[in-house]
């Protein structure tokens, strides 16, 4: 009975979020620029919250508290420095520059911008292809998070696969019906809702267990090493590697990167930049503290469930726990919508139109986009059923894959000497090495018992960090020894020459 | 200050903001003050400081950092 009530609340909330998107779609225009970029007319609050909500994924809501529950509250520092500071600086260094360039030339995707500057549809396709490759595990992550959340909320009555299937159905329906404007508006509503409800949850749990000091004391008694900075998985190498790879990775996420083109004015970008650290703090501190406090409380987290729903079902009324899970799932849904929407524009604009059907009508392109989204989300759903790692592990892999593009983008955006060959080399080589590390990790060598394994860390440092340095070095080095080809147009990335 | 020196000052400021968001000098310290570990209080205060510094940056160096004329009209600004 209770499982029905909980599931009812979750579904009702998802339906409301869906309705907001549909209304926004009705007021939207119909061109591609509106579908993908909401006509480049997003204001401060909406831009801030739509970017924020895109970060409000299963990684933040369920993966973060799970890690804090298992290893201590230091994850707040990792996410704070990564998201609140490094990402904010990249928001300016890459985001504002892209906004200036994009507004001048009407770009809608990162690949389009690269392809135009370096006169190469191949490079454009390469950037889009690499982005779609790493988007796949990140969409999977949302489905895994939803499945685990429903297991935690209903104590296992409702199986993992049905939670994952539910969110997949909503994701597809949403993207097929609404565009960026719809996504941006539900993001704003959900961002505000999640921020408030997380604080209410903290208040509720703390008053149930006897206050802040009691909660922390119980946590320290159960796990004496939780109060001290560092220890366990939290080595300096881990903190720095995670913060840097995630921040640089987030910048190249299609759904985040495309946000750099949508701001109404530079004032919107400025305000968002200054408010960002505080907003990040307001969310991460309560969410991860809840996870850490749970470690000192007499609760039982079933295998494969998320700690947050379990904690809330224990200390708050059932309807409230369901509401938080609903809110988190809705936030994950909107993150996924943004991902799928941006992914579909990478696919249609950078791959389908240039290479498959240059003469495709807008109508046909829109249908290809929708079919692509459906296929992509369904495949990710099937892959999510195999549950290849924890939420943090799967998320980290995706972030690192994207992070390898960021040094290349920085070199291209700020140095006229960058050449096409330099760009191709600095994308292909680090990606190939990283893929080898990720994919070969557990492949058994035929006819032996040995497993061929390339470690994902060297002396505690994430291999992706080294590959980011390699990517930057290749972008500069190869450009220095090669010449510009005639099709390149260096002036495309100039923001001063009007 | 001339332009490049002001730019360097900002770059240095950002490096400091990133470097000390994690209070490395409190490594291993487990002191709890007012219900939270002391290093968490540092982090909370530091991110607040970041917002203030970022705001000052948007007021003074935002466009100069991109090589644009700092006093130029904000094009396309409807607000």
XYZ file of C-alpha atoms in Angstrom:
577
model
C 0.000 0.000 0.000
C 2.691 2.416 1.048
C 4.727 1.597 -2.038
C 1.694 2.555 -4.144
C 1.402 5.907 -2.353
C 5.104 6.629 -2.776
C 5.096 5.708 -6.433
C 1.893 7.729 -6.908
C 3.567 10.872 -5.533
C 6.644 10.339 -7.709
C 4.576 9.873 -10.867
C 2.244 12.804 -10.072
C 5.245 15.102 -9.653
C 6.793 13.952 -12.915
C 3.504 14.611 -14.699
C 3.350 18.189 -13.327
C 6.937 18.854 -14.451
C 6.007 17.471 -17.844
C 2.994 19.797 -18.084
C 5.159 22.875 -17.440
C 7.388 21.865 -20.311
C 4.451 21.455 -22.651
C 3.096 24.915 -21.763
C 6.518 26.444 -22.374
C 6.632 24.681 -25.722
C 3.325 26.253 -26.709
C 4.673 29.762 -26.130
C 7.914 28.937 -27.943
C 8.671 29.670 -31.566
C 9.250 26.829 -33.963
C 12.681 27.403 -35.503
C 15.745 25.329 -34.649
C 17.266 28.259 -32.768
C 14.250 28.328 -30.497
C 14.009 24.582 -30.068
C 17.671 24.264 -29.074
C 18.589 27.680 -27.729
C 15.247 29.249 -26.738
C 15.978 32.040 -29.204
C 19.118 33.063 -27.226
C 16.870 34.926 -24.808
C 17.371 33.341 -21.400
C 17.540 35.696 -18.386
C 19.622 35.482 -15.194
C 17.335 33.432 -12.955
C 16.456 30.946 -15.660
C 20.045 30.613 -16.926
C 21.364 30.195 -13.411
C 18.827 27.577 -12.488
C 18.817 25.758 -15.787
C 22.593 25.336 -15.566
C 22.246 24.502 -11.904
C 19.485 21.961 -12.504
C 21.544 20.370 -15.241
C 24.154 19.722 -12.586
C 21.448 18.392 -10.273
C 21.806 14.923 -11.489
C 21.858 11.494 -9.931
C 25.549 12.176 -9.401
C 24.791 15.026 -6.996
C 21.641 13.798 -5.342
C 22.293 10.154 -4.838
C 25.935 9.498 -5.707
C 27.212 12.347 -3.493
C 25.309 11.401 -0.319
C 26.195 7.730 -0.907
C 29.881 8.601 -0.996
C 29.574 10.901 2.042
C 27.786 8.075 3.867
C 30.550 5.618 3.062
C 33.638 7.820 3.313
C 32.841 11.075 5.121
C 31.744 14.638 4.372
C 34.910 15.719 2.490
C 33.001 15.247 -0.774
C 31.516 18.684 -0.004
C 34.997 20.152 -0.496
C 35.604 18.276 -3.735
C 32.306 19.382 -5.250
C 32.622 22.898 -3.788
C 36.037 23.624 -5.274
C 35.148 21.917 -8.536
C 31.713 23.352 -9.106
C 31.742 26.553 -7.081
C 35.149 27.839 -8.133
C 36.895 26.006 -10.996
C 33.712 25.651 -13.035
C 32.796 29.290 -12.349
C 36.173 30.428 -13.687
C 35.722 28.238 -16.774
C 32.227 29.723 -17.090
C 33.996 33.007 -17.762
C 37.104 31.820 -19.601
C 35.307 29.422 -21.966
C 31.638 30.311 -21.531
C 31.791 34.053 -22.007
C 34.195 33.713 -24.925
C 31.877 31.179 -26.582
C 28.919 33.467 -25.974
C 30.725 36.372 -27.685
C 31.752 34.219 -30.644
C 28.440 32.364 -30.857
C 26.401 35.522 -30.894
C 28.500 36.930 -33.734
C 28.324 33.903 -35.998
C 25.124 32.171 -34.863
C 26.728 28.949 -33.658
C 24.581 26.436 -31.834
C 27.050 23.674 -31.017
C 30.672 23.361 -30.001
C 31.385 21.225 -33.062
C 29.904 23.841 -35.371
C 32.163 26.483 -33.837
C 35.268 24.324 -34.267
C 34.301 23.186 -37.747
C 33.851 26.764 -38.923
C 37.087 28.111 -37.435
C 39.188 25.241 -38.768
C 37.274 24.855 -42.053
C 36.647 21.196 -41.398
C 33.345 19.296 -41.315
C 35.412 16.296 -40.191
C 36.597 18.105 -37.074
C 33.036 19.214 -36.442
C 31.874 15.597 -36.614
C 34.761 14.458 -34.425
C 33.835 16.880 -31.637
C 30.183 15.856 -31.871
C 31.025 12.148 -31.973
C 33.325 12.287 -28.938
C 30.673 14.249 -27.027
C 27.931 11.759 -27.852
C 30.200 8.896 -26.834
C 30.629 10.251 -23.276
C 27.040 11.402 -23.035
C 25.965 7.788 -23.133
C 27.316 6.750 -19.697
C 25.990 9.975 -18.211
C 22.438 9.319 -19.385
C 22.866 5.781 -18.054
C 23.863 7.251 -14.711
C 20.506 9.020 -14.405
C 18.643 5.804 -15.119
C 20.728 3.895 -12.569
C 20.129 6.644 -9.988
C 16.381 6.571 -10.556
C 16.267 2.783 -10.263
C 18.258 2.819 -7.021
C 16.164 5.680 -5.610
C 12.931 3.785 -6.120
C 14.452 0.700 -4.479
C 15.510 2.837 -1.479
C 12.154 4.587 -1.218
C 9.995 1.467 -1.360
C 12.384 -0.818 0.500
C 12.825 -2.994 -2.567
C 9.111 -3.632 -3.202
C 9.439 -1.986 -6.585
C 12.392 -3.380 -8.526
C 15.373 -1.443 -9.862
C 14.509 -1.836 -13.527
C 11.075 -0.228 -13.199
C 12.477 2.994 -11.700
C 15.006 3.154 -14.518
C 12.278 2.444 -17.086
C 9.990 5.114 -15.622
C 12.554 7.880 -15.963
C 13.493 6.716 -19.462
C 9.872 6.997 -20.603
C 9.555 10.509 -19.166
C 12.870 11.630 -20.676
C 11.896 10.528 -24.156
C 8.389 11.967 -23.953
C 9.687 15.268 -22.713
C 12.372 15.861 -25.299
C 10.139 14.757 -28.136
C 7.519 17.303 -27.104
C 9.345 20.364 -25.681
C 12.575 22.127 -26.621
C 15.090 24.234 -24.720
C 12.513 26.723 -23.518
C 10.459 23.940 -21.971
C 13.534 22.386 -20.416
C 14.750 25.727 -19.076
C 11.455 26.470 -17.368
C 11.035 23.100 -15.697
C 14.680 23.331 -14.654
C 14.014 26.601 -12.887
C 10.982 25.293 -11.053
C 12.812 22.123 -10.096
C 16.006 23.876 -9.058
C 14.109 26.134 -6.666
C 12.020 23.230 -5.419
C 15.037 20.990 -4.761
C 16.970 23.722 -3.029
C 14.105 24.432 -0.629
C 13.190 20.839 -0.010
C 16.790 19.833 0.746
C 16.908 22.424 3.528
C 13.506 21.337 4.843
C 14.812 17.772 4.887
C 17.844 18.868 6.923
C 15.592 20.680 9.402
C 13.287 17.713 9.686
C 15.996 15.102 10.156
C 17.919 17.277 12.637
C 14.860 17.963 14.777
C 14.051 14.251 14.781
C 17.495 13.237 15.995
C 18.156 16.128 18.401
C 20.039 18.877 16.586
C 23.214 19.625 14.664
C 25.711 18.796 17.396
C 23.996 15.495 18.242
C 24.010 14.474 14.585
C 27.690 15.271 14.131
C 28.655 13.687 17.473
C 26.851 10.470 16.536
C 28.578 10.501 13.139
C 32.011 10.957 14.743
C 31.351 8.247 17.350
C 30.406 5.751 14.654
C 33.244 6.802 12.323
C 35.989 8.649 14.242
C 37.837 9.517 11.021
C 34.864 11.409 9.487
C 35.535 14.668 11.357
C 39.193 14.894 10.373
C 40.002 16.394 6.991
C 41.327 13.687 4.674
C 41.776 9.986 5.298
C 40.418 6.884 3.565
C 39.626 7.508 -0.094
C 40.140 11.249 0.410
C 43.794 11.661 -0.483
C 45.055 14.980 -1.853
C 45.511 13.229 -5.221
C 41.887 12.079 -5.207
C 40.547 15.506 -4.209
C 42.551 17.374 -6.848
C 42.000 14.790 -9.617
C 38.255 14.641 -9.032
C 37.755 18.389 -8.734
C 39.793 19.203 -11.851
C 38.493 16.448 -14.140
C 34.866 17.021 -13.168
C 35.017 20.808 -13.534
C 36.756 20.625 -16.913
C 34.442 17.807 -17.978
C 31.276 19.659 -17.036
C 32.338 22.581 -19.239
C 32.297 20.345 -22.319
C 29.048 18.543 -21.518
C 26.768 19.239 -24.504
C 23.940 20.415 -22.263
C 26.190 22.775 -20.274
C 28.258 23.957 -23.208
C 25.136 24.791 -25.181
C 23.988 26.954 -22.237
C 26.953 29.218 -23.016
C 25.152 30.272 -26.193
C 21.721 30.968 -24.705
C 22.196 33.977 -22.416
C 20.107 36.997 -23.182
C 22.939 39.455 -22.450
C 26.370 39.576 -20.892
C 24.798 40.925 -17.725
C 23.020 37.592 -17.349
C 26.362 35.804 -17.592
C 27.990 38.171 -15.084
C 25.305 37.818 -12.472
C 25.217 34.054 -12.814
C 29.004 33.940 -12.448
C 28.990 35.897 -9.172
C 26.047 34.029 -7.657
C 27.370 30.614 -8.600
C 29.618 29.755 -5.571
C 26.855 30.615 -3.108
C 24.245 28.605 -4.983
C 26.557 25.598 -5.106
C 27.225 25.883 -1.389
C 23.523 26.089 -0.570
C 22.885 22.775 -2.260
C 25.946 20.624 -1.603
C 26.422 21.307 2.101
C 22.970 20.076 3.224
C 22.747 17.230 0.689
C 26.107 15.678 1.551
C 25.825 16.343 5.283
C 22.616 14.307 5.280
C 24.595 11.438 3.783
C 27.410 11.755 6.340
C 25.064 12.028 9.333
C 23.267 8.886 8.183
C 26.498 7.006 8.945
C 25.970 7.668 12.676
C 22.289 6.743 12.712
C 20.749 3.330 13.270
C 19.453 2.877 9.736
C 19.858 -0.028 7.412
C 20.685 0.782 3.794
C 19.851 -2.217 1.590
C 22.372 -3.339 -1.008
C 21.977 -1.332 -4.201
C 19.781 1.397 -2.657
C 20.573 5.086 -2.181
C 21.107 6.322 1.344
C 19.082 9.540 1.050
C 15.629 7.971 0.477
C 16.317 5.399 3.212
C 17.263 8.127 5.692
C 14.209 10.218 4.863
C 11.740 7.325 5.062
C 13.115 6.635 8.544
C 13.029 10.184 9.962
C 10.369 12.045 7.990
C 6.783 11.171 6.962
C 6.404 8.876 3.991
C 4.869 11.551 1.779
C 7.800 13.887 2.406
C 10.397 11.242 1.588
C 8.466 10.474 -1.579
C 8.354 14.172 -2.448
C 12.135 14.518 -2.107
C 12.700 11.458 -4.261
C 10.143 12.772 -6.755
C 11.911 16.133 -6.823
C 15.300 14.497 -7.276
C 13.961 12.265 -10.031
C 12.346 15.221 -11.732
C 15.647 17.086 -11.519
C 17.377 14.065 -13.008
C 14.739 13.943 -15.684
C 15.384 17.543 -16.629
C 19.144 16.966 -16.611
C 18.587 14.047 -18.914
C 16.253 16.063 -21.106
C 18.885 18.737 -21.490
C 21.472 16.100 -22.302
C 19.298 14.359 -24.859
C 18.186 17.630 -26.404
C 21.738 18.914 -26.785
C 22.877 15.487 -27.880
C 20.220 15.445 -30.576
C 21.318 18.836 -31.880
C 24.932 17.591 -32.029
C 23.680 14.594 -33.966
C 21.437 16.360 -36.459
C 23.485 19.523 -37.022
C 27.012 18.132 -36.874
C 26.585 14.604 -38.200
C 23.286 14.010 -40.016
C 22.988 17.206 -42.022
C 26.627 17.622 -43.095
C 27.240 13.958 -43.925
C 24.009 12.074 -44.526
C 21.304 14.362 -45.863
C 22.525 17.910 -46.594
C 19.173 18.664 -48.249
C 16.997 17.405 -45.362
C 13.990 19.579 -44.611
C 13.568 21.083 -41.135
C 10.663 18.736 -40.598
C 12.678 15.700 -41.517
C 15.572 16.862 -39.335
C 13.207 17.255 -36.383
C 11.972 13.697 -36.824
C 15.487 12.334 -37.120
C 16.331 14.140 -33.871
C 13.382 12.583 -32.084
C 14.105 9.101 -33.372
C 17.743 9.531 -32.394
C 16.790 10.545 -28.855
C 14.485 7.570 -28.493
C 17.129 5.118 -29.698
C 19.870 6.681 -27.561
C 17.802 6.700 -24.362
C 16.588 3.155 -24.919
C 20.105 1.826 -25.459
C 21.306 3.676 -22.362
C 18.433 2.133 -20.413
C 19.439 -1.360 -21.513
C 23.054 -0.667 -20.565
C 21.961 0.727 -17.182
C 20.456 -2.661 -16.341
C 23.979 -4.133 -16.226
C 24.998 -1.600 -13.500
C 28.676 -1.434 -14.425
C 29.805 0.536 -11.341
C 28.744 2.911 -8.592
C 27.094 6.203 -9.533
C 30.300 8.070 -8.723
C 32.421 5.712 -10.843
C 30.179 5.870 -13.896
C 29.850 9.653 -13.537
C 33.597 10.130 -13.165
C 34.291 8.161 -16.326
C 31.954 10.396 -18.317
C 33.323 13.611 -16.790
C 36.904 12.577 -17.527
C 36.107 11.736 -21.136
C 34.683 15.218 -21.667
C 37.479 16.856 -19.670
C 39.990 15.791 -22.345
C 38.296 18.179 -24.793
C 38.637 21.232 -22.562
C 42.388 21.921 -22.919
C 41.943 21.634 -26.709
C 39.084 24.148 -26.600
C 41.144 26.542 -24.468
C 44.043 26.443 -26.936
C 41.671 26.952 -29.883
C 39.777 29.821 -28.254
C 42.823 31.777 -27.115
C 45.599 31.084 -29.600
C 45.525 32.024 -33.277
C 48.359 29.593 -33.940
C 46.141 26.540 -33.406
C 45.955 24.470 -36.593
C 43.489 21.881 -37.818
C 46.049 19.079 -37.546
C 46.862 20.195 -34.005
C 43.205 20.017 -33.056
C 42.613 16.589 -34.568
C 45.745 15.118 -32.962
C 44.979 16.569 -29.539
C 41.447 15.176 -29.606
C 42.078 11.738 -31.109
C 45.224 10.644 -29.247
C 44.167 11.370 -25.611
C 40.677 10.003 -26.282
C 42.093 6.769 -27.688
C 44.402 6.309 -24.701
C 41.610 7.040 -22.236
C 39.185 4.696 -23.971
C 41.815 1.975 -23.762
C 42.034 2.555 -19.999
C 38.275 2.480 -19.513
C 37.311 -0.330 -21.865
C 40.248 -2.670 -21.456
C 40.002 -2.485 -17.707
C 38.194 -5.744 -17.288
C 38.712 -7.535 -20.578
C 40.112 -11.023 -19.990
C 43.002 -12.054 -22.221
C 41.808 -15.030 -24.315
C 42.963 -18.524 -23.247
C 44.507 -17.312 -19.977
C 43.177 -16.426 -16.574
C 44.938 -13.087 -16.620
C 42.977 -9.891 -17.091
C 44.589 -7.174 -19.098
C 44.297 -4.100 -16.943
C 45.393 -0.560 -17.424
C 45.031 1.247 -14.104
C 42.695 4.248 -13.929
C 44.993 5.927 -11.437
C 48.765 6.210 -11.277
C 50.103 6.816 -7.733
C 46.646 8.020 -6.776
C 46.343 10.475 -9.675
C 43.502 10.015 -12.148
C 44.892 9.019 -15.542
C 42.556 11.594 -17.122
C 44.466 14.406 -15.424
C 47.676 13.358 -17.170
C 45.818 12.982 -20.457
C 44.416 16.511 -20.107
C 47.985 17.784 -19.903
C 48.856 15.649 -22.922
C 45.874 17.058 -24.839
C 46.978 20.620 -24.139
C 50.590 19.819 -25.049
C 49.544 18.139 -28.309
C 47.252 21.024 -29.236
C 50.145 23.463 -28.904
C 52.971 21.188 -30.043
C 51.359 19.778 -33.180
C 50.038 23.230 -34.133
C 53.565 24.630 -33.886
C 54.973 22.088 -36.350
C 52.042 22.195 -38.808
C 50.680 25.030 -40.928
C 47.221 26.508 -41.223
C 45.311 24.989 -44.138
C 43.710 27.474 -46.561
C 40.158 26.740 -45.317
C 40.919 27.861 -41.783
C 39.639 31.238 -40.658
C 41.440 32.510 -37.566
C 39.290 35.655 -37.423
C 36.250 33.527 -36.555
C 37.336 33.333 -32.913
C 38.291 36.977 -32.650
C 35.960 38.932 -30.395
C 37.528 42.348 -30.931
C 37.429 42.774 -34.710
C 33.914 43.893 -35.555
C 48.710 49.763 -12.577
C 49.139 49.017 -16.259
C 46.887 46.541 -18.002
C 49.033 43.440 -17.969
C 49.861 43.885 -14.304
C 46.159 44.135 -13.447
C 45.459 41.010 -15.487
C 48.215 39.158 -13.650
C 46.767 40.262 -10.316
C 43.411 38.750 -11.282
C 44.986 35.509 -12.463
C 46.909 35.275 -9.200
C 43.711 35.983 -7.227
C 41.855 33.185 -9.021
C 44.711 30.759 -8.389
C 44.580 31.580 -4.662
C 40.792 31.150 -4.631
C 41.100 27.674 -6.152
C 44.105 26.615 -4.081
C 42.692 27.396 -0.642
C 39.090 26.305 -1.113
C 40.340 23.120 0.495
C 42.066 24.149 3.758
C 45.197 22.015 3.267
C 46.736 23.459 6.436
C 43.928 21.783 8.437
C 44.740 18.340 6.977
C 43.994 15.686 9.582
C 42.355 18.164 11.960
C 39.093 16.834 13.392
C 38.068 19.725 15.640
C 34.305 20.230 15.662
C 33.042 23.777 16.227
C 29.336 24.574 16.573
C 28.350 21.152 15.296
C 30.476 21.044 12.135
C 34.136 20.211 11.457
C 36.263 23.347 11.458
C 37.494 22.701 7.883
C 33.881 22.771 6.681
C 33.358 26.219 8.215
C 36.477 27.412 6.392
C 35.104 26.090 3.103
C 31.716 27.736 3.633
C 33.342 31.103 4.387
C 35.735 30.708 1.439
C 32.975 30.126 -1.112
C 31.165 33.185 0.247
C 34.379 35.153 -0.296
C 34.592 33.763 -3.851
C 31.175 35.160 -4.677
C 32.260 38.618 -3.472
C 35.518 38.485 -5.433
C 33.710 37.227 -8.548
C 31.274 40.122 -8.242
C 34.163 42.599 -8.055
C 35.671 40.934 -11.118
C 32.467 41.383 -13.110
C 32.438 45.066 -12.127
C 36.005 45.851 -13.067
C 37.756 43.375 -15.346
C 35.071 41.273 -17.071
C 35.454 42.722 -20.565
C 39.070 43.766 -20.295
C 39.936 40.109 -19.676
C 38.540 39.294 -23.136
C 40.493 42.152 -24.706
C 37.341 44.219 -25.156
C 37.005 47.886 -24.357
C 35.915 47.927 -20.693
C 33.687 50.950 -21.149
C 31.896 49.642 -24.206
C 28.143 49.554 -24.494
C 26.594 46.235 -23.555
C 25.185 45.183 -26.901
C 21.901 43.391 -27.010
C 21.205 44.026 -23.347
C 17.504 44.319 -22.846
C 17.471 44.603 -19.075
